[in-house]
C-alpha cells in the first residue's frame, strides 16, 4: 500500500497548510479559527493512528519527497519512534486546543486568538517534521521552525513579565541552533552526505580515520540539542520561559517541545553514529552524569519554589534527566524506558500544566499559598492535578511508575547500579515537592472559599482525555509497550 | 514622504525593482537567487512604494500580506504533492525547464514578500 509511506509526510504538509491559511481566518472569520484548528488536529490524529497501525504491520517505511531518490532528495522516515511521536504530538495538541477553546480568549490579549491557533499548528507541523525527518539539514530547518515558534508561544501572552523570559529563550535557542548547524556542517565535511542513512554508512567506513573531526561534530550536536532540550547545566532558560507563558503554551512547550529534541538525539546516536565511535568518546558517561545531575538538581530546585508553574517547570528539568538517562545507558531496554517516559511525561506534564492553569485562573494568583483550599472549589481539576502528581512521583497503576521501573531495570542490566537507588531517591524528592501542593489544595484551614464550580466543559473534557490516556498507559502498559519495544529495537538497528 | 524628487524618481524605479525581483524568482534554477532573494526584493519594493506614495492605506497592506501568505503557502506546499516530472521537464537551461519548480519558486517569493510587508506594517495596524 502506498498510503502508509506517504502518511508521515502528508501529516506535516497538511498541518503546515493549515497554519498558512489560518491568518486568513484570523483576519476575516475569527469565529472559524478554533473549529478549523480542531479539525486539522483531529484529522492529524486519524492519520497518525493509521500510520501507527500500518508501521506495526509492515515495518518502517521511507518516502522520498517529490520522487527524488535518497542521497539528493529528502527522505522522510516513518519508523516506530516517528509513528509514536506523531500520534503523541497530535493527541496532546488536540487536547490542548480543546482546552484552549475556552482559555485562549481569556489569557491572551484581545484579537490574538486566531494568530495563536496559527502558531500552534505551525509548531505541531515543525515537531512532526522533526521526528519524521531522515535528512540532517531538513532536521535543522525543522529545529528552527520549532524554536522560533516556541519563542513566539512564550511571547504570545504579552506584558512585562514574559519579555525577559522570551528574550533569554530566543538568545539561547539561537545559540543552540548555531551549535547544531556547526555539528551538521562537520558531519557533512566528514561524510559528504546529509541523508542520515548514507552519512552513517560513510561514518562506519571512514569515520575512524578522522576521530577528532567526528568528536567535534558530536560535541557540537550534543551541546546544541542539550541547550534546546534543557539538559541540566544548560537548562537555565527553561523555568522562566515555561512558567511565564500562557497555560496552553506551557503545556505544549513542557510536554512536547523539549522531548522532540531528545528524539533527535536518539536518532543521531543510534542511526547516525556507530556505537564504537560513541563509546570511544565516553559520551555515554558524560550524558549519564549530566542526567543524574539534572534529576537531582531539578528536584531540589523544585523543592524551594513558591510559584506553582515554576515548580512544574523545574520538575520538567528533572524529567528531561530521566529521558537522557535512558539514552545514556546504551541498551535497548534503556531506549525503551526513555521512549516510554517521553510518552508518559508528555501526558502527565501537559495535564499538570493545564490543570494548574484552571486553578490559577480561578484563584487569580500563581503562588501555591494562594491556592489553599481550591481543591474543594474545583474537585475534578484538583483531582486530575493530584493524579498527574502521583504519576510523577511514580505510584503504581500510573504511567510514571512503568517508565521509572523500565529505567531502573535498564540501568541495573547495563551495570550502572547507581540508577536503581537514584530512581528511589528521585521518587522521594518528587513526593517531597508534589505532596505539599496537594495538601495545600485540599486542606482549606480557616480560609473563606469561593463557591464550588468547575471551569468550562472544554477544559474539563481535555483534562479528562489526558487523564484517561495516562491511566491506559499505566494500567495496561503492555498495549503501548509492545510497540515501544519494537520502535526501540528498530532505532537500535 | 512628500518629496518631489523622490516621487518622480521612484515612479521610474519601482517597475524595474519589481521586475528584477520577478526575474530573480524565475531564474532561481539558472543563476544565484531564487524564491527567497527575489521575494525579498519584491517585498522591499512594496515597502518603498508604500513609504513614498501610501499616505493612509490603513489596514490594506496587512490584508494583502495575509492573502499572499495563504496563496504562497498553498503554492509552496503543492510541490510536495505533485511528482518531480509534472509537467514534463524541458531542455536544460531554458526558463521554464524544471516543471513544478518554477511554480514553487513563485510561491516562496510571494511568501517572503508578504512576510516582509507584514513585518513592516504589523506595528502600524
Coordinates of N, CA and C in Angstrom, one line a residue, chain A residues 140-270:
Chain A
X140 N 17.6 20.4 10.6 CA 17.9 21.7 11.1 C 16.9 22.7 10.8
X141 N 16.3 22.7 9.6 CA 15.2 23.6 9.2 C 14.0 23.5 10.2
X142 N 13.7 22.2 10.5 CA 12.5 22.0 11.4 C 12.9 22.4 12.8
X143 N 14.1 22.2 13.2 CA 14.5 22.7 14.5 C 14.3 24.2 14.6
X144 N 14.7 24.9 13.5 CA 14.5 26.4 13.5 C 13.0 26.7 13.6
X145 N 12.2 26.0 12.8 CA 10.7 26.3 12.9 C 10.2 26.1 14.3
X146 N 10.6 25.0 14.9 CA 10.1 24.7 16.3 C 10.6 25.8 17.3
X147 N 11.9 26.1 17.2 CA 12.5 27.1 18.2 C 11.8 28.4 18.0
X148 N 11.7 29.0 16.8 CA 11.1 30.3 16.7 C 9.7 30.3 17.1
X149 N 8.9 29.3 16.7 CA 7.5 29.3 17.1 C 7.3 29.1 18.6
X150 N 8.3 28.4 19.2 CA 8.1 28.2 20.7 C 8.4 29.5 21.4
X151 N 9.4 30.3 20.9 CA 9.6 31.6 21.5 C 8.4 32.5 21.3
X152 N 7.7 32.4 20.1 CA 6.5 33.2 19.9 C 5.4 32.7 20.8
X153 N 5.4 31.4 21.1 CA 4.3 30.9 22.0 C 4.5 31.5 23.4
X154 N 5.8 31.6 23.8 CA 6.0 32.3 25.1 C 5.6 33.7 25.1
X155 N 5.9 34.4 24.0 CA 5.7 35.8 23.9 C 4.2 36.2 23.7
X156 N 3.4 35.2 23.3 CA 2.0 35.5 22.9 C 1.2 36.1 24.0
X157 N 1.6 35.8 25.2 CA 0.8 36.3 26.4 C 0.9 37.8 26.5
X158 N 2.0 38.4 26.2 CA 2.2 39.8 26.2 C 2.5 40.3 27.7
X159 N 2.9 41.5 27.8 CA 3.1 42.0 29.2 C 4.6 42.0 29.5
X160 N 4.9 42.7 30.7 CA 6.2 42.9 31.1 C 6.9 41.6 31.5
X161 N 6.1 40.7 32.0 CA 6.8 39.5 32.7 C 7.4 38.6 31.6
X162 N 6.7 38.4 30.5 CA 7.2 37.4 29.5 C 8.4 37.9 28.7
X163 N 8.6 39.3 28.6 CA 9.6 39.8 27.7 C 11.0 39.3 28.0
X164 N 11.5 39.4 29.3 CA 12.8 38.9 29.6 C 12.9 37.4 29.4
X165 N 11.9 36.7 29.8 CA 11.9 35.2 29.6 C 12.0 34.9 28.1
X166 N 11.2 35.5 27.3 CA 11.2 35.2 25.9 C 12.6 35.6 25.2
X167 N 13.1 36.7 25.7 CA 14.4 37.2 25.1 C 15.5 36.2 25.4
X168 N 15.5 35.8 26.7 CA 16.5 34.8 27.1 C 16.4 33.5 26.3
X169 N 15.1 33.1 26.1 CA 14.8 31.9 25.4 C 15.3 32.0 23.9
X170 N 15.0 33.2 23.4 CA 15.4 33.4 22.0 C 16.9 33.4 21.8
X171 N 17.6 34.1 22.7 CA 19.1 34.1 22.6 C 19.7 32.7 22.7
X172 N 19.2 31.9 23.7 CA 19.8 30.6 23.9 C 19.4 29.6 22.8
X173 N 18.1 29.8 22.3 CA 17.7 28.9 21.3 C 18.5 29.2 20.0
X174 N 18.8 30.5 19.8 CA 19.6 30.8 18.6 C 21.0 30.2 18.7
X175 N 21.6 30.4 19.9 CA 23.0 29.8 20.1 C 22.9 28.3 19.9
X176 N 21.9 27.6 20.4 CA 21.7 26.2 20.3 C 21.7 25.8 18.8
X177 N 20.9 26.6 18.0 CA 20.8 26.4 16.6 C 22.1 26.5 15.9
X178 N 22.9 27.5 16.3 CA 24.2 27.7 15.8 C 25.1 26.5 16.0
X179 N 25.1 26.0 17.2 CA 25.9 24.8 17.5 C 25.4 23.6 16.7
X180 N 24.1 23.4 16.5 CA 23.6 22.3 15.8 C 24.0 22.4 14.3
X181 N 24.0 23.7 13.8 CA 24.4 23.9 12.4 C 25.8 23.5 12.2
X182 N 26.7 23.9 13.2 CA 28.1 23.6 13.1 C 28.3 22.1 13.1
X183 N 27.6 21.4 14.0 CA 27.7 20.0 14.1 C 27.3 19.3 12.8
X184 N 26.2 19.8 12.2 CA 25.8 19.2 10.9 C 26.8 19.5 9.8
X185 N 27.4 20.7 9.9 CA 28.4 21.1 8.9 C 29.6 20.2 9.0
X186 N 30.1 19.9 10.2 CA 31.2 19.0 10.4 C 30.9 17.6 9.9
X187 N 29.7 17.1 10.2 CA 29.3 15.8 9.7 C 29.3 15.8 8.2
X188 N 28.9 16.9 7.6 CA 28.9 16.9 6.1 C 30.3 16.9 5.6
X189 N 31.2 17.7 6.2 CA 32.6 17.7 5.8 C 33.2 16.3 5.9
X190 N 32.8 15.6 7.0 CA 33.4 14.2 7.2 C 32.8 13.2 6.2
X191 N 31.5 13.3 5.9 CA 30.9 12.2 5.2 C 30.5 12.6 3.7
X192 N 30.2 13.8 3.5 CA 29.8 14.2 2.2 C 28.3 13.9 1.9
X193 N 27.6 13.6 3.0 CA 26.2 13.3 2.8 C 25.4 14.0 3.9
X194 N 24.1 14.3 3.6 CA 23.2 14.9 4.6 C 22.2 13.9 5.0
X195 N 21.9 12.9 4.1 CA 21.0 11.8 4.4 C 21.5 11.0 5.6
X196 N 20.7 10.7 6.6 CA 21.3 10.0 7.7 C 21.8 8.6 7.4
X197 N 21.0 7.9 6.6 CA 21.5 6.5 6.3 C 22.8 6.5 5.5
X198 N 23.0 7.4 4.5 CA 24.2 7.5 3.8 C 25.4 8.0 4.6
X199 N 25.1 9.0 5.4 CA 26.1 9.5 6.3 C 26.6 8.5 7.3
X200 N 25.7 7.7 7.8 CA 26.0 6.6 8.8 C 26.9 5.6 8.1
X201 N 26.6 5.2 6.8 CA 27.4 4.2 6.1 C 28.8 4.8 5.9
X202 N 28.9 6.1 5.6 CA 30.2 6.7 5.3 C 31.0 6.8 6.6
X203 N 30.3 7.1 7.7 CA 31.0 7.2 9.0 C 31.5 5.9 9.4
X204 N 30.7 4.8 9.2 CA 31.1 3.5 9.5 C 32.4 3.1 8.7
X205 N 32.4 3.5 7.5 CA 33.5 3.1 6.6 C 34.8 3.9 6.9
X206 N 34.7 5.3 7.1 CA 35.9 6.1 7.2 C 35.9 7.0 8.4
X207 N 34.9 6.9 9.3 CA 34.8 7.8 10.5 C 36.0 7.5 11.4
X208 N 36.5 6.3 11.5 CA 37.6 6.0 12.4 C 38.9 6.7 11.9
X209 N 39.0 7.1 10.6 CA 40.2 7.7 10.2 C 40.3 9.2 10.6
X210 N 39.2 9.7 11.0 CA 39.2 11.1 11.4 C 38.5 11.2 12.7
X211 N 39.2 10.7 13.8 CA 38.5 10.7 15.1 C 38.1 12.1 15.6
X212 N 39.1 13.0 15.5 CA 38.8 14.4 16.1 C 37.7 15.1 15.5
X213 N 37.6 15.0 14.1 CA 36.5 15.7 13.4 C 35.2 15.1 13.8
X214 N 35.1 13.7 14.0 CA 33.8 13.2 14.4 C 33.5 13.5 15.8
X215 N 34.5 13.6 16.7 CA 34.2 14.0 18.1 C 33.7 15.4 18.1
X216 N 34.3 16.3 17.3 CA 33.9 17.7 17.3 C 32.5 17.8 16.8
X217 N 32.1 17.1 15.8 CA 30.7 17.2 15.3 C 29.8 16.7 16.3
X218 N 30.2 15.6 17.0 CA 29.3 15.0 18.0 C 29.1 16.0 19.2
X219 N 30.2 16.7 19.6 CA 30.2 17.6 20.7 C 29.2 18.8 20.4
X220 N 29.4 19.3 19.2 CA 28.6 20.4 18.8 C 27.1 20.0 18.8
X221 N 26.8 18.8 18.2 CA 25.4 18.4 18.2 C 24.8 18.2 19.5
X222 N 25.6 17.6 20.4 CA 25.1 17.2 21.8 C 24.8 18.5 22.6
X223 N 25.8 19.5 22.5 CA 25.6 20.7 23.2 C 24.4 21.5 22.7
X224 N 24.3 21.6 21.3 CA 23.2 22.4 20.8 C 21.9 21.8 21.1
X225 N 21.8 20.5 21.0 CA 20.5 19.8 21.3 C 20.3 19.8 22.8
X226 N 21.4 19.8 23.6 CA 21.2 19.9 25.1 C 20.7 21.2 25.5
X227 N 21.1 22.3 24.9 CA 20.6 23.6 25.2 C 19.1 23.7 24.9
X228 N 18.7 23.1 23.7 CA 17.3 23.2 23.3 C 16.5 22.3 24.2
X229 N 17.0 21.2 24.6 CA 16.1 20.3 25.4 C 16.1 20.6 26.8
X230 N 17.0 21.6 27.2 CA 17.1 22.0 28.6 C 17.7 20.9 29.5
X231 N 18.8 20.3 29.0 CA 19.5 19.3 29.9 C 20.3 20.1 30.9
X232 N 20.5 19.5 32.1 CA 20.7 20.3 33.3 C 21.6 21.5 33.3
X233 N 23.0 21.4 33.0 CA 23.7 22.7 33.2 C 23.3 23.7 32.2
X234 N 22.5 23.3 31.1 CA 22.1 24.2 30.1 C 20.6 24.6 30.2
X235 N 20.1 24.4 31.3 CA 18.6 24.5 31.4 C 18.1 25.8 31.8
X236 N 19.0 26.8 32.1 CA 18.5 28.0 32.8 C 17.5 28.9 32.1
X237 N 17.3 28.7 30.8 CA 16.2 29.4 30.2 C 14.8 28.8 30.5
X238 N 14.8 27.5 30.8 CA 13.6 26.7 30.8 C 12.6 27.2 31.8
X239 N 13.0 27.3 33.1 CA 11.9 27.7 34.1 C 11.3 29.0 33.8
X240 N 12.0 30.0 33.4 CA 11.4 31.3 33.1 C 10.4 31.2 32.0
X241 N 10.9 30.6 30.9 CA 10.1 30.5 29.7 C 8.8 29.7 30.0
X242 N 9.0 28.5 30.6 CA 7.8 27.7 30.8 C 6.8 28.2 31.8
X243 N 7.3 29.0 32.8 CA 6.4 29.3 33.9 C 5.7 30.6 33.6
X244 N 6.3 31.5 32.7 CA 5.6 32.8 32.5 C 4.6 32.7 31.3
X245 N 4.7 31.7 30.5 CA 3.8 31.6 29.3 C 2.4 31.3 29.7
X246 N 1.5 31.5 28.7 CA 0.1 31.1 29.0 C 0.0 29.6 29.2
X247 N -1.1 29.1 29.9 CA -1.1 27.7 30.3 C -1.1 26.7 29.1
X248 N -1.8 27.1 28.0 CA -1.7 26.2 26.8 C -0.3 26.1 26.3
X249 N 0.4 27.3 26.2 CA 1.7 27.4 25.7 C 2.6 26.5 26.6
X250 N 2.5 26.6 27.9 CA 3.3 25.9 28.8 C 3.1 24.4 28.6
X251 N 1.9 24.0 28.4 CA 1.6 22.6 28.3 C 2.3 22.0 27.0
X252 N 2.3 22.8 25.9 CA 2.9 22.4 24.7 C 4.4 22.4 24.8
X253 N 4.9 23.5 25.4 CA 6.4 23.6 25.5 C 7.0 22.6 26.4
X254 N 6.4 22.4 27.5 CA 6.9 21.4 28.5 C 6.6 20.0 28.2
X255 N 5.4 19.8 27.6 CA 5.0 18.4 27.3 C 5.7 17.9 26.0
X256 N 5.8 18.7 25.0 CA 6.3 18.2 23.7 C 7.6 18.7 23.2
X257 N 7.8 20.1 23.3 CA 8.9 20.7 22.5 C 10.2 20.2 23.0
X258 N 10.4 20.1 24.4 CA 11.7 19.6 24.8 C 12.0 18.2 24.5
X259 N 10.9 17.4 24.3 CA 11.0 16.0 24.0 C 11.5 15.7 22.6
X260 N 11.0 16.5 21.7 CA 11.4 16.2 20.3 C 12.9 16.3 20.1
X261 N 13.5 17.2 20.9 CA 15.0 17.3 20.7 C 15.7 16.0 21.3
X262 N 15.1 15.4 22.3 CA 15.6 14.2 22.8 C 15.4 13.1 21.8
X263 N 14.3 13.1 21.0 CA 14.1 12.1 19.9 C 15.2 12.3 18.9
X264 N 15.6 13.6 18.6 CA 16.6 13.9 17.6 C 18.0 13.3 18.1
X265 N 18.2 13.5 19.4 CA 19.4 12.9 20.0 C 19.5 11.4 19.8
X266 N 18.3 10.7 20.0 CA 18.2 9.3 19.8 C 18.6 8.9 18.4
X267 N 17.9 9.7 17.5 CA 18.2 9.4 16.0 C 19.7 9.5 15.7
X268 N 20.3 10.6 16.2 CA 21.7 10.8 15.9 C 22.6 9.8 16.5
X269 N 22.3 9.4 17.7 CA 23.1 8.5 18.4 C 23.0 7.1 17.8
X270 N 21.8 6.6 17.5 CA 21.7 5.2 17.2 C 21.5 5.0 15.7

